[in-house]
Amino acid sequence: MDALARQRRLIDRVARTLQLAAGRVARFETHISWVLVAGGDAYKFKKALTLPFVDCSTLAARRFYCREECRLNSRLAPDLYRGVVAVGGDPASPTIGAAGTPREYAVWMRAFEQDALWSVRLADGLLGGDEVDRLAALLAAFHRRAPRAPPGASWGTAAMVAATFAATMAGLESALADDGAQGAERVQAASTVLRECAAQLFSGLPALASARRTQGMVRECHGDLHCGNILTRDGEVQAFDCIEFDPALRWIDTIDDLAFACMDLACRGSPGLAARLLSGYLECSGDHAGLAMLRLYRMHRALVRARVMLLRARQPRLSDAARAGCLAQGRSYLDFARRCAHAGPVALVAMHGFSGSGKTTVARLLVELLGAVQLRSDVERKRLPAAAPGLGRQYGAAATRRTYARLGTLARTVLGAGWPAVVDAACLRADQRTRLRRLAAALGVPFFIVDVRAGCAAMLARIAARGRQGDDASDADAAVLDMQLRSAEPLASSELAHTIVVDANTGIDREQLRQACAPLLAALARQNASGQPVADGFQAAHIDPAHTTTHAGP
């Protein structure tokens, strides 16, 4: 009997012991672990395996990685991870926590319901934009605190990124070759396309990777941020089950960490939420420069998930339906990787409207509709060197010029990386709008103005409500609105040809906004070879919820 078979028999006996004490025991399995859930507790065992990316063949190694898993996951989900426990006692009825020589080790976790997982919430149509916003803020704060890679380490270098990609491709090709009669054909087709796309994306990698390392953006991250490793529990969003077994897979660029979650949301049929996560993260972190690396990392993450699904399909004791589901998911991720390897359609959108008109709410909806990045003046103004106190200074001419200059610089960065940009600012002066229009012309991308309108009573009510809540980036009050009303320069007749008017006096309807934006969507569709008015690679791969495997965690 080999080591894995002996370990499986031990886990079976532990499960029986738990069942006697706690009643029902649920059991989950991945290609590298088993999890037993009994009552409010979960115990995760690492399989005695040696794989290209992990070696848990010895008891000492499994204990080490259990400890690492607890240490690392306590950063983002401290209440889920309770420690490392040993299995001991009578070999015929081994017990968790028993005295004596340890026979196995497990990560002790707090159990949770499977419907808390984002993979399940997405399939059930329950995942909300507010949850995505909380994840964006959580990740930005996590990355800000995470330790930076030491100068002499190879993590995050162009050579390391290329080697990781090559290893993923090699593993994927091996997995595809075993994928039934069509495997060899798929290997050849996929490898040719993906390697050609990767070669294009790798062309600027050395300089980009070097700059990112110098800027301190290679950090000890999560490393496995797909939707099966994110949950919402008691209203709190948490990420768990990070990479513990290979430092090179978690000491990565922060934008690579984010790319995994963005890719998986889009691939599971929610491209709008993927765009919302990306835009929200950039707003919180200010790391718009990372967009230059995002397409490569997102494609790689799709390949990683394709490989995992194909490996999972080989697990013993898997039903035919479950195996078919894994294979279907693997192919969907692979198809997505091929699509998101290419830059998509872009446009520059300038919002227009007074404080309290609802333009920021409309801009957020445009993020999901277009797959865009929102550039908010209220946020970017505060990233600039501090102005003198007082709203008059913050919204004065000098501060406003600096803010719009920054918005133009960021818009150029976003568009150059292959994403539509929504400049969320009042744009009440003709010269502000002209500079943005000229930027779009210089870059050869469509330019639109979205004019958001509301009555004075509605605007004042919104400003007052925002002030009472105290949780918005905008500091504009009634005095600022009055200043805007007196100094605004109306849209010229030449601007109206590319202006979309949105009446937000009584609220904003998502479907009405889509209809109003038909000219903008048509302009994007004309750029897109597939004819889909969706930005960049945020098309959904349409993973069938029926083929979504249950997470092996508690």
Coordinates of C-alpha atoms in Angstrom, one line a residue:
M1 CA 0.0 0.0 0.0
D2 CA 1.5 3.4 -1.0
A3 CA 1.7 6.4 1.3
L4 CA -1.4 8.1 -0.2
A5 CA -3.5 5.0 0.2
R6 CA -2.4 4.6 3.8
Q7 CA -3.2 8.3 4.5
R8 CA -6.6 7.9 2.9
R9 CA -7.4 4.9 5.2
L10 CA -6.3 7.0 8.2
I11 CA -8.6 9.9 7.1
D12 CA -11.5 7.5 6.7
R13 CA -11.0 6.3 10.3
V14 CA -10.7 9.9 11.6
A15 CA -14.0 10.6 9.8
R16 CA -15.7 7.7 11.5
T17 CA -14.3 8.9 14.9
L18 CA -15.7 12.4 14.2
Q19 CA -19.0 11.0 13.2
L20 CA -19.4 9.2 16.5
A21 CA -18.8 12.4 18.3
A22 CA -20.5 15.0 16.2
G23 CA -23.0 13.1 14.0
R24 CA -22.9 14.0 10.3
V25 CA -19.4 14.5 8.7
A26 CA -19.1 16.2 5.4
R27 CA -16.1 15.4 3.2
F28 CA -14.6 17.4 0.4
E29 CA -11.6 16.8 -1.8
T30 CA -9.3 18.6 -4.2
H31 CA -6.2 17.3 -6.0
I32 CA -4.0 18.2 -3.0
S33 CA -6.2 18.0 0.1
W34 CA -9.1 16.5 2.0
V35 CA -11.4 18.4 4.3
L36 CA -13.6 16.9 7.0
V37 CA -16.4 19.1 8.4
A38 CA -18.0 18.1 11.6
G39 CA -20.4 20.5 13.4
G40 CA -18.8 24.0 13.5
D41 CA -15.3 22.7 12.9
A42 CA -13.4 21.8 9.7
Y43 CA -10.1 19.9 9.4
K44 CA -8.0 20.2 6.3
F45 CA -5.5 17.4 5.5
K46 CA -2.7 17.8 3.0
K47 CA -2.3 14.7 0.7
A48 CA 0.9 12.8 0.8
L49 CA 1.8 13.7 -2.7
T50 CA 4.8 14.9 -4.7
L51 CA 3.7 17.2 -7.6
P52 CA 5.7 19.6 -9.8
F53 CA 4.5 22.5 -7.7
V54 CA 4.3 20.9 -4.1
D55 CA 6.0 18.2 -2.1
C56 CA 4.0 17.0 0.9
S57 CA 5.3 13.4 0.8
T58 CA 6.6 13.5 4.4
L59 CA 4.8 14.1 7.7
A60 CA 7.2 16.8 8.6
A61 CA 6.5 18.6 5.3
R62 CA 2.7 18.4 5.9
R63 CA 3.1 19.8 9.4
F64 CA 5.2 22.7 8.1
Y65 CA 2.7 23.6 5.3
C66 CA -0.2 23.3 7.8
R67 CA 1.6 25.9 10.0
E68 CA 2.3 28.1 7.0
E69 CA -1.3 27.9 5.9
C70 CA -2.5 29.2 9.3
R71 CA 0.2 31.9 9.4
L72 CA -0.5 33.3 6.0
N73 CA -4.3 33.1 6.0
S74 CA -4.5 34.8 9.3
R75 CA -3.7 38.0 7.4
L76 CA -7.1 38.1 5.6
A77 CA -9.3 35.6 7.5
P78 CA -8.0 35.4 11.1
D79 CA -11.3 34.1 12.6
L80 CA -11.5 31.2 10.1
Y81 CA -8.1 29.7 11.0
R82 CA -7.9 28.3 14.5
G83 CA -4.5 26.5 14.4
V84 CA -2.8 23.2 13.6
V85 CA -3.9 20.0 15.2
A86 CA -2.3 16.5 15.3
V87 CA -4.1 13.2 14.8
G88 CA -3.0 10.5 17.4
G89 CA -4.3 7.7 19.5
D90 CA -5.3 4.2 18.6
P91 CA -4.5 3.4 14.9
A92 CA -7.9 1.7 14.6
S93 CA -9.8 4.8 15.8
P94 CA -7.4 7.8 15.5
T95 CA -8.6 11.0 17.2
I96 CA -7.8 14.7 16.5
G97 CA -5.9 16.2 19.4
A98 CA -5.1 12.8 21.0
A99 CA -1.9 12.5 23.0
G100 CA 1.0 10.4 21.8
T101 CA 3.0 10.2 18.6
P102 CA 1.3 12.3 15.8
R103 CA 0.1 10.2 12.9
E104 CA -1.0 13.2 10.8
Y105 CA -1.6 16.9 10.9
A106 CA -4.5 19.1 9.9
V107 CA -5.4 22.8 9.6
W108 CA -8.2 23.4 12.1
M109 CA -10.7 25.9 10.7
R110 CA -14.1 27.3 11.5
A111 CA -16.7 25.8 9.3
F112 CA -18.9 27.8 7.0
E113 CA -21.8 27.2 4.7
Q114 CA -21.0 26.5 1.1
D115 CA -23.5 29.1 -0.1
A116 CA -21.2 31.8 1.4
L117 CA -18.6 31.1 -1.3
W118 CA -18.6 33.6 -4.2
S119 CA -18.5 30.7 -6.7
V120 CA -21.9 29.6 -5.3
R121 CA -23.2 33.1 -4.9
L122 CA -22.4 33.9 -8.5
A123 CA -24.1 30.7 -9.7
D124 CA -27.2 31.6 -7.7
G125 CA -27.2 35.2 -8.9
L126 CA -26.8 36.6 -5.4
L127 CA -23.4 38.3 -5.5
G128 CA -23.8 42.0 -5.1
G129 CA -21.8 45.0 -6.2
D130 CA -21.4 46.2 -2.6
E131 CA -19.6 42.9 -1.9
V132 CA -17.2 43.5 -4.8
D133 CA -16.6 47.0 -3.5
R134 CA -15.7 45.6 -0.1
L135 CA -13.3 43.1 -1.7
A136 CA -11.6 46.0 -3.7
A137 CA -11.0 48.0 -0.5
L138 CA -9.9 44.8 1.4
L139 CA -7.3 43.9 -1.2
A140 CA -6.0 47.4 -1.6
A141 CA -5.4 47.6 2.2
F142 CA -3.9 44.1 2.3
H143 CA -1.5 44.9 -0.5
R144 CA -0.5 48.1 1.1
R145 CA 0.5 46.3 4.3
A146 CA 2.1 43.3 2.7
P147 CA 5.9 43.1 3.0
R148 CA 7.9 44.0 -0.2
A149 CA 10.1 41.5 -1.9
P150 CA 13.7 41.9 -0.8
P151 CA 16.0 43.4 -3.4
G152 CA 18.1 40.3 -4.0
A153 CA 15.1 37.9 -4.5
S154 CA 14.1 36.7 -8.0
W155 CA 10.4 37.0 -7.3
G156 CA 8.6 39.3 -9.7
T157 CA 11.5 39.6 -12.2
A158 CA 10.8 39.2 -15.9
A159 CA 12.7 35.8 -15.8
M160 CA 10.5 34.5 -13.0
V161 CA 7.3 35.6 -14.6
A162 CA 8.3 34.0 -17.9
A163 CA 9.3 30.8 -16.1
T164 CA 6.1 30.6 -14.2
F165 CA 4.1 31.1 -17.4
A166 CA 6.2 28.4 -19.2
A167 CA 5.6 26.0 -16.3
T168 CA 1.9 26.6 -16.4
M169 CA 1.8 26.0 -20.2
A170 CA 3.8 22.8 -19.9
G171 CA 1.4 21.5 -17.2
L172 CA -1.6 22.5 -19.2
E173 CA -0.4 20.8 -22.3
S174 CA 0.2 17.6 -20.3
A175 CA -3.3 17.8 -18.8
L176 CA -4.9 18.5 -22.2
A177 CA -3.1 15.6 -23.8
D178 CA -5.1 13.3 -21.4
D179 CA -8.4 15.0 -22.1
G180 CA -10.0 12.4 -24.3
A181 CA -9.7 11.8 -28.0
Q182 CA -9.6 15.5 -28.8
G183 CA -6.8 16.2 -26.4
A184 CA -3.9 16.2 -28.9
E185 CA -5.8 18.5 -31.2
R186 CA -6.6 20.9 -28.4
V187 CA -3.0 20.9 -27.3
Q188 CA -1.7 22.0 -30.7
A189 CA -4.4 24.6 -31.3
A190 CA -4.2 26.1 -27.8
S191 CA -0.5 26.1 -27.5
T192 CA 0.0 27.8 -30.8
V193 CA -2.4 30.6 -30.1
L194 CA -1.4 31.2 -26.5
R195 CA 2.3 31.2 -27.1
E196 CA 1.9 33.7 -30.0
C197 CA -0.2 35.9 -27.7
A198 CA 2.2 35.6 -24.8
A199 CA 5.1 36.5 -27.0
Q200 CA 3.4 39.8 -27.8
L201 CA 2.6 40.5 -24.2
F202 CA 6.1 39.6 -23.1
S203 CA 7.7 42.1 -25.5
G204 CA 7.7 44.9 -22.9
L205 CA 8.0 42.6 -19.8
P206 CA 11.6 43.2 -18.7
A207 CA 11.2 47.0 -18.4
L208 CA 7.8 46.8 -16.8
A209 CA 8.7 44.1 -14.3
S210 CA 11.8 45.9 -13.3
A211 CA 9.9 49.1 -12.8
R212 CA 7.2 47.3 -10.7
R213 CA 9.9 45.8 -8.5
T214 CA 11.6 49.1 -8.0
Q215 CA 8.3 50.7 -7.1
G216 CA 7.8 48.0 -4.4
M217 CA 4.8 46.4 -6.1
V218 CA 6.1 42.8 -5.8
R219 CA 4.9 41.7 -2.3
E220 CA 3.8 38.7 -0.3
C221 CA 0.3 38.4 -1.7
H222 CA -2.6 35.8 -1.6
G223 CA -1.7 34.0 -4.8
D224 CA -5.0 32.1 -5.4
L225 CA -7.8 34.6 -5.5
H226 CA -10.4 32.8 -7.5
C227 CA -14.1 32.9 -6.5
G228 CA -13.9 29.6 -4.7
N229 CA -11.5 31.2 -2.2
I230 CA -13.6 34.3 -1.4
L231 CA -16.7 34.3 0.7
T232 CA -19.3 36.6 2.3
R233 CA -20.1 35.7 5.9
D234 CA -22.3 37.8 8.2
G235 CA -21.9 40.7 5.8
E236 CA -18.1 40.5 5.8
V237 CA -16.0 39.7 2.7
Q238 CA -13.0 37.4 3.3
A239 CA -10.4 35.8 1.2
F240 CA -8.9 32.5 2.4
D241 CA -6.9 29.4 1.3
C242 CA -3.9 31.4 0.0
I243 CA -0.8 29.8 -1.5
E244 CA 1.4 28.4 1.3
F245 CA 3.4 25.7 -0.6
D246 CA 5.5 27.8 -2.9
P247 CA 6.7 31.3 -2.0
A248 CA 7.3 32.1 -5.7
L249 CA 3.5 31.8 -6.3
R250 CA 2.6 34.3 -3.6
W251 CA 5.5 36.7 -3.8
I252 CA 4.1 38.3 -6.9
D253 CA 3.0 41.7 -8.3
T254 CA 0.0 43.0 -6.5
I255 CA -1.8 43.5 -9.8
D256 CA -1.2 39.8 -10.5
D257 CA -3.0 39.0 -7.3
L258 CA -6.0 41.2 -8.3
A259 CA -6.0 39.7 -11.9
F260 CA -7.0 36.3 -10.6
A261 CA -10.2 37.6 -9.0
C262 CA -11.0 39.8 -12.0
M263 CA -10.5 37.0 -14.4
D264 CA -12.6 34.5 -12.4
L265 CA -15.6 36.9 -12.0
A266 CA -15.6 37.6 -15.8
C267 CA -15.1 33.9 -16.7
R268 CA -18.0 33.0 -14.5
G269 CA -20.4 35.2 -16.3
S270 CA -20.1 38.6 -14.4
P271 CA -17.8 40.8 -16.6
G272 CA -19.5 43.9 -15.1
L273 CA -18.6 42.9 -11.5
A274 CA -15.0 42.1 -12.8
A275 CA -14.7 45.7 -14.1
R276 CA -16.2 47.0 -10.9
L277 CA -13.6 45.2 -8.8
L278 CA -10.8 46.4 -11.0
S279 CA -12.0 50.0 -11.0
G280 CA -12.7 50.0 -7.3
Y281 CA -9.3 48.5 -6.5
L282 CA -7.5 51.1 -8.6
E283 CA -9.5 53.9 -6.9
C284 CA -8.4 52.6 -3.5
S285 CA -4.8 51.8 -4.4
G286 CA -3.9 54.4 -7.0
D287 CA -2.0 51.7 -8.9
H288 CA -3.2 52.6 -12.4
A289 CA 0.3 51.9 -13.7
G290 CA -0.3 48.2 -12.9
L291 CA -2.8 48.0 -15.8
A292 CA 0.2 47.7 -18.2
M293 CA 0.7 44.2 -16.8
L294 CA -2.9 43.1 -16.2
R295 CA -3.6 41.5 -19.6
L296 CA -0.7 39.2 -19.3
Y297 CA -1.5 38.2 -15.7
R298 CA -5.2 37.8 -16.4
M299 CA -4.5 35.4 -19.3
H300 CA -2.0 33.5 -17.1
R301 CA -4.6 33.1 -14.3
A302 CA -7.1 31.7 -16.7
L303 CA -4.5 29.1 -17.8
V304 CA -3.8 28.2 -14.2
R305 CA -7.5 27.6 -13.5
A306 CA -7.8 25.5 -16.7
R307 CA -4.9 23.4 -15.6
V308 CA -6.4 22.9 -12.1
M309 CA -9.8 21.9 -13.5
L310 CA -8.2 19.3 -15.8
L311 CA -6.1 17.9 -12.9
R312 CA -9.2 17.8 -10.8
A313 CA -10.9 15.8 -13.5
R314 CA -8.4 13.0 -12.9
Q315 CA -9.2 12.6 -9.2
P316 CA -10.3 9.0 -8.2
R317 CA -13.8 8.4 -7.0
L318 CA -15.1 11.2 -9.1
S319 CA -18.5 10.7 -10.7
D320 CA -18.8 10.9 -14.4
A321 CA -20.9 14.1 -14.1
A322 CA -18.4 15.7 -11.8
R323 CA -15.6 14.8 -14.2
A324 CA -17.4 16.2 -17.2
G325 CA -18.1 19.4 -15.2
C326 CA -14.4 19.8 -14.4
L327 CA -13.4 19.2 -18.1
A328 CA -16.1 21.8 -19.2
Q329 CA -14.7 24.4 -16.8
G330 CA -11.2 23.7 -17.9
R331 CA -12.1 24.3 -21.5
S332 CA -14.0 27.5 -20.7
Y333 CA -11.0 28.9 -18.9
L334 CA -8.8 28.0 -21.8
D335 CA -11.2 29.7 -24.2
F336 CA -11.3 32.8 -22.0
A337 CA -7.5 32.9 -22.0
R338 CA -7.4 33.0 -25.7
R339 CA -9.9 35.9 -25.9
C340 CA -8.5 38.0 -23.1
A341 CA -5.0 37.8 -24.6
H342 CA -6.0 40.5 -27.1
A343 CA -6.7 44.2 -26.3
G344 CA -10.3 45.2 -26.7
P345 CA -12.2 48.3 -27.7
V346 CA -11.6 51.5 -25.8
A347 CA -13.2 55.0 -25.5
L348 CA -12.7 58.1 -23.4
V349 CA -15.9 59.2 -21.6
A350 CA -16.1 62.6 -19.8
M351 CA -18.8 63.0 -17.3
H352 CA -20.5 66.4 -17.1
G353 CA -22.7 67.7 -14.3
F354 CA -23.0 69.6 -11.1
S355 CA -22.3 68.3 -7.6
G356 CA -25.2 66.2 -6.5
S357 CA -26.5 65.6 -10.1
G358 CA -25.8 61.8 -9.8
K359 CA -22.8 61.8 -12.2
T360 CA -20.7 59.5 -10.0
T361 CA -23.6 57.0 -9.7
V362 CA -23.9 57.0 -13.5
A363 CA -20.1 56.7 -13.9
R364 CA -20.1 53.6 -11.7
L365 CA -22.8 52.1 -13.8
L366 CA -20.8 52.9 -16.9
V367 CA -17.9 51.0 -15.4
E368 CA -20.0 47.8 -15.4
L369 CA -21.6 48.5 -18.8
L370 CA -18.4 49.3 -20.6
G371 CA -15.8 47.4 -18.6
A372 CA -14.2 50.7 -17.9
V373 CA -12.0 52.3 -15.2
Q374 CA -13.5 55.2 -13.3
L375 CA -11.2 58.2 -12.6
R376 CA -12.9 60.2 -9.9
S377 CA -11.8 63.8 -9.4
D378 CA -12.8 63.8 -5.7
V379 CA -10.4 60.9 -5.1
E380 CA -7.5 62.1 -7.3
R381 CA -7.7 65.6 -5.9
K382 CA -6.8 64.2 -2.5
R383 CA -3.8 62.2 -3.9
L384 CA -2.2 65.5 -4.9
P385 CA 0.0 67.5 -2.5
A386 CA -2.2 68.9 0.2
A387 CA -3.8 72.2 -0.7
A388 CA -4.4 74.9 1.9
P389 CA -7.4 74.2 4.2
G390 CA -10.9 75.1 3.2
L391 CA -13.2 74.1 0.3
G392 CA -12.6 77.3 -1.5
R393 CA -8.9 76.3 -1.8
Q394 CA -9.6 72.6 -2.7
Y395 CA -12.1 73.6 -5.4
G396 CA -10.3 76.8 -6.5
A397 CA -8.8 77.4 -9.9
A398 CA -5.2 76.2 -9.1
A399 CA -6.3 73.0 -7.4
T400 CA -8.8 72.3 -10.2
R401 CA -6.2 72.7 -12.9
R402 CA -3.9 70.3 -11.1
T403 CA -6.7 67.8 -10.6
Y404 CA -7.7 67.8 -14.3
A405 CA -4.1 67.5 -15.4
R406 CA -3.8 64.4 -13.2
L407 CA -7.1 63.0 -14.6
G408 CA -5.7 63.5 -18.1
T409 CA -2.5 61.7 -17.3
L410 CA -4.4 58.8 -15.7
A411 CA -6.8 58.6 -18.7
R412 CA -3.8 58.3 -21.0
T413 CA -2.4 55.4 -18.8
V414 CA -5.8 53.6 -18.7
L415 CA -6.4 53.9 -22.4
G416 CA -2.9 53.0 -23.3
A417 CA -3.3 49.7 -21.3
G418 CA -6.4 48.8 -23.3
W419 CA -9.3 49.8 -21.0
P420 CA -12.0 52.4 -21.6
A421 CA -11.7 55.4 -19.2
V422 CA -14.5 57.3 -17.5
V423 CA -13.4 60.7 -16.2
D424 CA -15.7 61.3 -13.3
A425 CA -15.5 65.1 -12.9
A426 CA -17.8 68.0 -13.2
C427 CA -16.1 69.2 -16.5
L428 CA -18.1 72.4 -16.3
R429 CA -15.5 74.5 -18.2
A430 CA -15.1 74.2 -22.0
D431 CA -11.3 74.1 -21.8
Q432 CA -11.5 71.0 -19.4
R433 CA -13.6 69.2 -21.9
T434 CA -11.5 70.3 -24.9
R435 CA -8.3 68.9 -23.3
L436 CA -10.0 65.5 -22.9
R437 CA -11.4 65.6 -26.4
R438 CA -7.9 66.3 -27.8
L439 CA -6.4 63.5 -25.7
A440 CA -8.9 61.1 -27.2
A441 CA -8.1 62.4 -30.7
A442 CA -4.3 62.0 -30.2
L443 CA -4.8 58.4 -29.0
G444 CA -7.3 57.7 -31.9
V445 CA -10.1 56.6 -29.6
P446 CA -13.8 57.6 -29.5
F447 CA -14.8 60.5 -27.2
F448 CA -18.1 61.0 -25.5
I449 CA -19.6 63.4 -23.0
V450 CA -22.2 62.0 -20.6
D451 CA -24.3 64.9 -19.4
V452 CA -26.1 64.1 -16.1
R453 CA -28.9 66.4 -15.2
A454 CA -31.0 67.0 -12.1
G455 CA -33.0 69.8 -10.6
C456 CA -31.5 72.1 -7.9
A457 CA -33.8 70.6 -5.2
A458 CA -32.6 67.1 -6.0
M459 CA -29.0 68.1 -6.1
L460 CA -29.2 70.0 -2.7
A461 CA -30.9 67.0 -1.1
R462 CA -28.3 64.6 -2.3
I463 CA -25.4 66.9 -1.1
A464 CA -27.1 67.1 2.3
A465 CA -27.6 63.4 2.6
R466 CA -24.0 62.7 1.5
G467 CA -22.8 65.1 4.2
R468 CA -24.8 63.4 6.9
Q469 CA -23.5 60.0 5.9
G470 CA -19.9 61.2 5.9
D471 CA -18.5 58.3 3.9
D472 CA -18.1 59.8 0.4
A473 CA -14.9 61.1 -1.2
S474 CA -16.7 64.3 -2.2
D475 CA -16.4 67.3 0.1
A476 CA -18.7 69.5 -2.1
D477 CA -21.4 71.4 -0.2
A478 CA -24.1 73.8 -1.1
A479 CA -21.6 76.6 -1.4
V480 CA -19.6 74.6 -4.0
L481 CA -22.8 73.9 -5.9
D482 CA -23.6 77.6 -5.9
M483 CA -20.1 78.4 -7.2
Q484 CA -20.5 75.8 -10.0
L485 CA -24.0 77.1 -11.0
R486 CA -22.6 80.6 -11.4
S487 CA -19.4 79.8 -13.3
A488 CA -20.4 76.8 -15.5
E489 CA -19.8 77.1 -19.2
P490 CA -22.6 75.3 -21.1
L491 CA -22.0 72.6 -23.7
A492 CA -21.3 74.1 -27.1
S493 CA -23.3 73.0 -30.2
S494 CA -20.2 71.3 -31.5
E495 CA -20.1 69.2 -28.3
L496 CA -23.7 68.0 -28.5
A497 CA -23.0 65.7 -31.4
H498 CA -21.0 63.4 -29.0
T499 CA -23.0 64.0 -25.9
I500 CA -25.3 61.5 -24.2
V501 CA -27.9 63.1 -21.9
V502 CA -29.0 61.3 -18.7
D503 CA -31.9 62.6 -16.6
A504 CA -31.1 61.6 -13.0
N505 CA -33.6 63.9 -11.3
T506 CA -35.6 61.0 -9.8
G507 CA -33.0 58.3 -10.0
I508 CA -31.0 56.3 -12.5
D509 CA -32.4 53.2 -14.3
R510 CA -29.7 50.8 -15.5
E511 CA -31.6 49.7 -18.6
Q512 CA -32.5 53.3 -19.5
L513 CA -28.8 54.2 -19.2
R514 CA -27.9 51.3 -21.5
Q515 CA -30.4 52.6 -24.1
A516 CA -29.1 56.1 -23.8
C517 CA -25.6 54.9 -24.3
A518 CA -26.4 53.1 -27.6
P519 CA -24.0 55.4 -29.6
L520 CA -21.2 54.7 -27.2
L521 CA -21.8 51.0 -27.2
A522 CA -21.9 51.0 -31.0
A523 CA -18.6 52.8 -31.2
L524 CA -17.0 50.1 -29.0
A525 CA -18.6 47.3 -31.0
R526 CA -17.1 48.7 -34.2
Q527 CA -13.7 48.3 -32.7
N528 CA -14.3 44.8 -31.5
A529 CA -13.8 42.0 -34.0
S530 CA -16.3 39.9 -32.1
G531 CA -19.0 42.6 -32.3
Q532 CA -19.5 42.5 -28.6
P533 CA -19.7 45.9 -26.9
V534 CA -17.7 44.8 -23.9
A535 CA -14.3 46.2 -23.1
D536 CA -11.1 44.3 -23.4
G537 CA -11.1 40.7 -22.1
F538 CA -14.1 41.1 -19.7
Q539 CA -16.3 38.9 -21.9
A540 CA -17.8 36.0 -20.0
A541 CA -16.7 32.5 -20.7
H542 CA -20.1 31.2 -19.7
I543 CA -19.1 28.6 -17.2
D544 CA -22.2 26.5 -16.6
P545 CA -23.3 26.8 -13.0
A546 CA -24.3 23.2 -13.1
H547 CA -20.7 22.3 -13.8
T548 CA -19.3 24.4 -10.9
T549 CA -17.6 22.1 -8.4
T550 CA -18.1 22.4 -4.7
H551 CA -15.1 24.0 -2.9
A552 CA -13.1 21.6 -0.9
G553 CA -12.8 23.9 2.0
P554 CA -15.1 24.0 4.9

